PDB file of N, CA and C in Angstrom:
ATOM      1  N   MET A   1       9.700   5.794  -4.449  1.00 81.00           N
ATOM      2  CA  MET A   1      10.652   5.481  -4.579  1.00 81.00           C
ATOM      3  C   MET A   1      11.938   5.405  -3.404  1.00 81.00           C
ATOM      4  N   ILE A   2      12.985   4.496  -3.337  1.00 86.00           N
ATOM      5  CA  ILE A   2      13.551   5.061  -2.092  1.00 86.00           C
ATOM      6  C   ILE A   2      14.960   5.601  -3.131  1.00 86.00           C
ATOM      7  N   LYS A   3      15.261   6.459  -2.445  1.00 90.00           N
ATOM      8  CA  LYS A   3      16.565   7.171  -2.625  1.00 90.00           C
ATOM      9  C   LYS A   3      17.665   7.053  -1.320  1.00 90.00           C
ATOM     10  N   VAL A   4      19.001   6.594  -1.500  1.00 90.00           N
ATOM     11  CA  VAL A   4      19.784   6.759  -0.842  1.00 90.00           C
ATOM     12  C   VAL A   4      20.898   7.562  -0.826  1.00 90.00           C
ATOM     13  N   LYS A   5      21.225   9.042  -0.340  1.00 90.00           N
ATOM     14  CA  LYS A   5      22.107   9.563  -0.076  1.00 90.00           C
ATOM     15  C   LYS A   5      23.829   9.400   0.517  1.00 90.00           C
ATOM     16  N   ALA A   6      24.785   9.575   0.168  1.00 90.00           N
ATOM     17  CA  ALA A   6      25.985   9.242   0.070  1.00 90.00           C
ATOM     18  C   ALA A   6      26.449  10.017   2.397  1.00 90.00           C
ATOM     19  N   ARG A   7      26.771   9.720   3.395  1.00 91.00           N
ATOM     20  CA  ARG A   7      26.666  10.868   4.017  1.00 91.00           C
ATOM     21  C   ARG A   7      28.286  10.945   4.335  1.00 91.00           C
ATOM     22  N   ALA A   8      28.760  12.164   4.711  1.00 93.00           N
ATOM     23  CA  ALA A   8      30.438  12.755   4.701  1.00 93.00           C
ATOM     24  C   ALA A   8      31.015  10.912   5.571  1.00 93.00           C
ATOM     25  N   GLY A   9      31.172  10.684   5.385  1.00 93.00           N
ATOM     26  CA  GLY A   9      32.682   9.723   5.279  1.00 93.00           C
ATOM     27  C   GLY A   9      32.077   7.781   5.760  1.00 93.00           C
ATOM     28  N   GLU A  10      30.536   7.569   4.567  1.00 92.00           N
ATOM     29  CA  GLU A  10      29.881   6.850   5.025  1.00 92.00           C
ATOM     30  C   GLU A  10      30.507   5.623   3.648  1.00 92.00           C
ATOM     31  N   SER A  11      30.536   4.475   3.825  1.00 94.00           N
ATOM     32  CA  SER A  11      30.885   3.432   3.351  1.00 94.00           C
ATOM     33  C   SER A  11      30.237   3.492   1.777  1.00 94.00           C
ATOM     34  N   VAL A  12      30.005   2.246   1.062  1.00 94.00           N
ATOM     35  CA  VAL A  12      29.240   1.864  -0.438  1.00 94.00           C
ATOM     36  C   VAL A  12      28.702   0.625   0.208  1.00 94.00           C
ATOM     37  N   GLN A  13      29.104  -0.018   1.790  1.00 95.00           N
ATOM     38  CA  GLN A  13      28.956  -1.302   2.202  1.00 95.00           C
ATOM     39  C   GLN A  13      27.543  -0.878   2.646  1.00 95.00           C
ATOM     40  N   GLN A  14      28.178   0.469   3.715  1.00 95.00           N
ATOM     41  CA  GLN A  14      26.838   0.565   5.027  1.00 95.00           C
ATOM     42  C   GLN A  14      25.601   1.477   3.973  1.00 95.00           C
ATOM     43  N   MET A  15      25.679   2.307   3.023  1.00 95.00           N
ATOM     44  CA  MET A  15      24.565   3.204   1.814  1.00 95.00           C
ATOM     45  C   MET A  15      24.032   1.782   1.603  1.00 95.00           C
ATOM     46  N   VAL A  16      24.384  -0.033   0.636  1.00 95.00           N
ATOM     47  CA  VAL A  16      23.763  -0.705   0.335  1.00 95.00           C
ATOM     48  C   VAL A  16      23.261  -1.285   1.653  1.00 95.00           C
ATOM     49  N   LYS A  17      24.030  -1.326   3.021  1.00 95.00           N
ATOM     50  CA  LYS A  17      22.812  -2.180   4.001  1.00 95.00           C
ATOM     51  C   LYS A  17      21.729  -1.058   4.917  1.00 95.00           C
ATOM     52  N   ARG A  18      21.570   0.527   4.496  1.00 94.00           N
ATOM     53  CA  ARG A  18      20.699   1.767   4.329  1.00 94.00           C
ATOM     54  C   ARG A  18      19.196   1.002   3.623  1.00 94.00           C
ATOM     55  N   PHE A  19      19.648   0.740   2.349  1.00 94.00           N
ATOM     56  CA  PHE A  19      19.058   0.624   0.943  1.00 94.00           C
ATOM     57  C   PHE A  19      18.531  -0.288   1.744  1.00 94.00           C
ATOM     58  N   LYS A  20      18.773  -1.879   2.360  1.00 93.00           N
ATOM     59  CA  LYS A  20      18.246  -3.058   2.319  1.00 93.00           C
ATOM     60  C   LYS A  20      17.136  -2.789   3.210  1.00 93.00           C
ATOM     61  N   LYS A  21      17.614  -1.670   4.893  1.00 93.00           N
ATOM     62  CA  LYS A  21      17.010  -1.592   5.355  1.00 93.00           C
ATOM     63  C   LYS A  21      15.225  -1.069   4.951  1.00 93.00           C
ATOM     64  N   MET A  22      15.743   0.229   4.716  1.00 93.00           N
ATOM     65  CA  MET A  22      14.610   0.848   3.221  1.00 93.00           C
ATOM     66  C   MET A  22      13.329  -0.297   2.965  1.00 93.00           C
ATOM     67  N   CYS A  23      14.362  -0.453   2.584  1.00 92.00           N
ATOM     68  CA  CYS A  23      13.562  -1.651   1.588  1.00 92.00           C
ATOM     69  C   CYS A  23      12.476  -3.278   2.066  1.00 92.00           C
ATOM     70  N   GLU A  24      13.224  -3.505   2.992  1.00 92.00           N
ATOM     71  CA  GLU A  24      12.796  -4.313   3.760  1.00 92.00           C
ATOM     72  C   GLU A  24      11.632  -3.396   4.687  1.00 92.00           C
ATOM     73  N   LYS A  25      11.889  -2.289   5.463  1.00 92.00           N
ATOM     74  CA  LYS A  25      11.081  -1.290   5.990  1.00 92.00           C
ATOM     75  C   LYS A  25       9.981  -1.020   5.145  1.00 92.00           C
ATOM     76  N   GLU A  26       9.782  -0.946   4.249  1.00 91.00           N
ATOM     77  CA  GLU A  26       8.086  -0.053   3.257  1.00 91.00           C
ATOM     78  C   GLU A  26       7.869  -1.058   2.457  1.00 91.00           C
ATOM     79  N   GLY A  27       8.725  -3.308   2.917  1.00 90.00           N
ATOM     80  CA  GLY A  27       7.690  -4.057   2.264  1.00 90.00           C
ATOM     81  C   GLY A  27       8.030  -4.137   1.137  1.00 90.00           C
ATOM     82  N   LEU A  28       9.044  -3.891   0.230  1.00 89.00           N
ATOM     83  CA  LEU A  28       9.418  -3.976  -1.153  1.00 89.00           C
ATOM     84  C   LEU A  28       9.556  -5.366  -1.125  1.00 89.00           C
ATOM     85  N   ILE A  29      10.524  -5.964  -0.685  1.00 88.00           N
ATOM     86  CA  ILE A  29      11.105  -7.304  -0.173  1.00 88.00           C
ATOM     87  C   ILE A  29      10.004  -8.089  -0.417  1.00 88.00           C
ATOM     88  N   ARG A  30       8.743  -8.336  -0.109  1.00 88.00           N
ATOM     89  CA  ARG A  30       7.613  -9.054   1.067  1.00 88.00           C
ATOM     90  C   ARG A  30       6.897  -8.958  -1.225  1.00 88.00           C
ATOM     91  N   ASP A  31       6.347  -7.881  -1.170  1.00 89.00           N
ATOM     92  CA  ASP A  31       5.985  -7.774  -2.847  1.00 89.00           C
ATOM     93  C   ASP A  31       6.190  -8.586  -2.993  1.00 89.00           C
ATOM     94  N   MET A  32       7.845  -8.291  -4.042  1.00 90.00           N
ATOM     95  CA  MET A  32       8.420  -8.564  -4.903  1.00 90.00           C
ATOM     96  C   MET A  32       8.676 -10.475  -4.419  1.00 90.00           C
ATOM     97  N   LYS A  33       8.756 -10.515  -3.545  1.00 89.00           N
ATOM     98  CA  LYS A  33       8.718 -12.671  -3.926  1.00 89.00           C
ATOM     99  C   LYS A  33       7.047 -12.576  -3.643  1.00 89.00           C
ATOM    100  N   ARG A  34       5.972 -11.961  -3.002  1.00 87.00           N
ATOM    101  CA  ARG A  34       4.828 -11.968  -3.863  1.00 87.00           C
ATOM    102  C   ARG A  34       4.480 -12.434  -4.538  1.00 87.00           C
ATOM    103  N   HIS A  35       4.535 -11.535  -5.875  1.00 88.00           N
ATOM    104  CA  HIS A  35       4.294 -10.767  -7.122  1.00 88.00           C
ATOM    105  C   HIS A  35       5.659 -11.367  -8.117  1.00 88.00           C
ATOM    106  N   SER A  36       6.395 -12.308  -7.420  1.00 91.00           N
ATOM    107  CA  SER A  36       7.150 -13.724  -8.362  1.00 91.00           C
ATOM    108  C   SER A  36       6.075 -14.537  -9.639  1.00 91.00           C
ATOM    109  N   TYR A  37       5.371 -14.703  -8.614  1.00 90.00           N
ATOM    110  CA  TYR A  37       4.665 -15.902  -9.734  1.00 90.00           C
ATOM    111  C   TYR A  37       3.322 -15.427  -9.042  1.00 90.00           C
ATOM    112  N   TYR A  38       2.204 -16.159  -9.989  1.00 93.00           N
ATOM    113  CA  TYR A  38       1.309 -15.845  -9.912  1.00 93.00           C
ATOM    114  C   TYR A  38       0.226 -16.375  -8.886  1.00 93.00           C
ATOM    115  N   GLU A  39      -0.827 -15.223  -7.461  1.00 91.00           N
ATOM    116  CA  GLU A  39      -1.091 -16.534  -7.230  1.00 91.00           C
ATOM    117  C   GLU A  39      -3.411 -16.361  -7.317  1.00 91.00           C
ATOM    118  N   LYS A  40      -3.663 -17.649  -7.419  1.00 94.00           N
ATOM    119  CA  LYS A  40      -4.769 -17.476  -8.229  1.00 94.00           C
ATOM    120  C   LYS A  40      -5.968 -16.912  -7.167  1.00 94.00           C
ATOM    121  N   PRO A  41      -6.879 -16.100  -6.705  1.00 95.00           N
ATOM    122  CA  PRO A  41      -7.103 -15.785  -5.920  1.00 95.00           C
ATOM    123  C   PRO A  41      -8.357 -16.866  -4.589  1.00 95.00           C
ATOM    124  N   SER A  42      -8.035 -17.752  -4.876  1.00 96.00           N
ATOM    125  CA  SER A  42      -8.815 -18.576  -4.179  1.00 96.00           C
ATOM    126  C   SER A  42      -7.801 -18.999  -3.312  1.00 96.00           C
ATOM    127  N   GLU A  43      -6.331 -19.398  -3.662  1.00 93.00           N
ATOM    128  CA  GLU A  43      -5.403 -18.999  -2.825  1.00 93.00           C
ATOM    129  C   GLU A  43      -5.337 -17.621  -2.200  1.00 93.00           C
ATOM    130  N   LYS A  44      -5.287 -16.819  -2.705  1.00 91.00           N
ATOM    131  CA  LYS A  44      -4.696 -15.329  -2.257  1.00 91.00           C
ATOM    132  C   LYS A  44      -6.116 -15.152  -1.210  1.00 91.00           C
ATOM    133  N   ASN A  45      -7.259 -15.832  -0.992  1.00 92.00           N
ATOM    134  CA  ASN A  45      -7.917 -15.969  -0.634  1.00 92.00           C
ATOM    135  C   ASN A  45      -7.487 -17.246   1.106  1.00 92.00           C
ATOM    136  N   ARG A  46      -7.129 -17.480   0.532  1.00 92.00           N
ATOM    137  CA  ARG A  46      -7.034 -18.791   1.601  1.00 92.00           C
ATOM    138  C   ARG A  46      -5.701 -18.039   2.667  1.00 92.00           C
ATOM    139  N   ARG A  47      -4.423 -17.271   2.151  1.00 88.00           N
ATOM    140  CA  ARG A  47      -3.847 -16.469   2.930  1.00 88.00           C
ATOM    141  C   ARG A  47      -4.323 -15.999   3.319  1.00 88.00           C
ATOM    142  N   ARG A  48      -5.409 -15.087   3.563  1.00 89.00           N
ATOM    143  CA  ARG A  48      -5.192 -13.647   3.678  1.00 89.00           C
ATOM    144  C   ARG A  48      -5.763 -14.677   4.883  1.00 89.00           C
ATOM    145  N   ASN A  49      -7.508 -15.574   4.905  1.00 89.00           N
ATOM    146  CA  ASN A  49      -7.972 -16.410   6.361  1.00 89.00           C
ATOM    147  C   ASN A  49      -7.342 -16.810   7.054  1.00 89.00           C
ATOM    148  N   LYS A  50      -6.206 -17.809   6.208  1.00 88.00           N
ATOM    149  CA  LYS A  50      -4.906 -18.163   7.175  1.00 88.00           C
ATOM    150  C   LYS A  50      -4.410 -17.038   8.088  1.00 88.00           C
ATOM    151  N   ARG A  51      -4.058 -15.992   7.758  1.00 84.00           N
ATOM    152  CA  ARG A  51      -3.798 -14.661   8.939  1.00 84.00           C
ATOM    153  C   ARG A  51      -4.793 -14.194  10.052  1.00 84.00           C
ATOM    154  N   LYS A  52      -6.264 -14.676   9.909  1.00 84.00           N
ATOM    155  CA  LYS A  52      -7.423 -14.084  10.800  1.00 84.00           C
ATOM    156  C   LYS A  52      -7.343 -14.804  11.477  1.00 84.00           C
ATOM    157  N   PRO A  53      -7.911 -14.110  13.134  1.00 81.00           N
ATOM    158  CA  PRO A  53      -7.752 -15.722  14.116  1.00 81.00           C
ATOM    159  C   PRO A  53      -9.243 -15.037  13.904  1.00 81.00           C
ATOM    160  N   THR A  54      -9.943 -17.317  14.478  1.00 76.00           N
ATOM    161  CA  THR A  54     -10.580 -17.472  14.300  1.00 76.00           C
ATOM    162  C   THR A  54     -11.420 -17.268  15.335  1.00 76.00           C
ATOM    163  N   ARG A  55     -13.241 -17.514  15.166  1.00 74.00           N
ATOM    164  CA  ARG A  55     -14.169 -16.931  16.447  1.00 74.00           C
ATOM    165  C   ARG A  55     -14.261 -18.096  16.604  1.00 74.00           C
ATOM    166  N   ALA A  56     -14.109 -18.114  18.704  1.00 67.00           N
ATOM    167  CA  ALA A  56     -14.807 -19.149  19.653  1.00 67.00           C
ATOM    168  C   ALA A  56     -15.600 -18.861  19.768  1.00 67.00           C
ATOM    169  N   LEU A  57     -16.832 -19.566  20.069  1.00 64.00           N
ATOM    170  CA  LEU A  57     -17.887 -19.094  20.637  1.00 64.00           C
ATOM    171  C   LEU A  57     -18.067 -19.305  21.829  1.00 64.00           C
TER     172      LEU A  57
END
């Protein structure tokens, strides 16, 4: 769980910016996008295999 405490003299915009950076660093935004729709297991495997480097003999 991400918590953002206000620093001395910090504006709300700066707090929101820090919160967004923390979410991005933790990978929450990526997970939310990935889990926003159902992905079939075959599509999941295809996506994972696409990232792997291909072997050249």
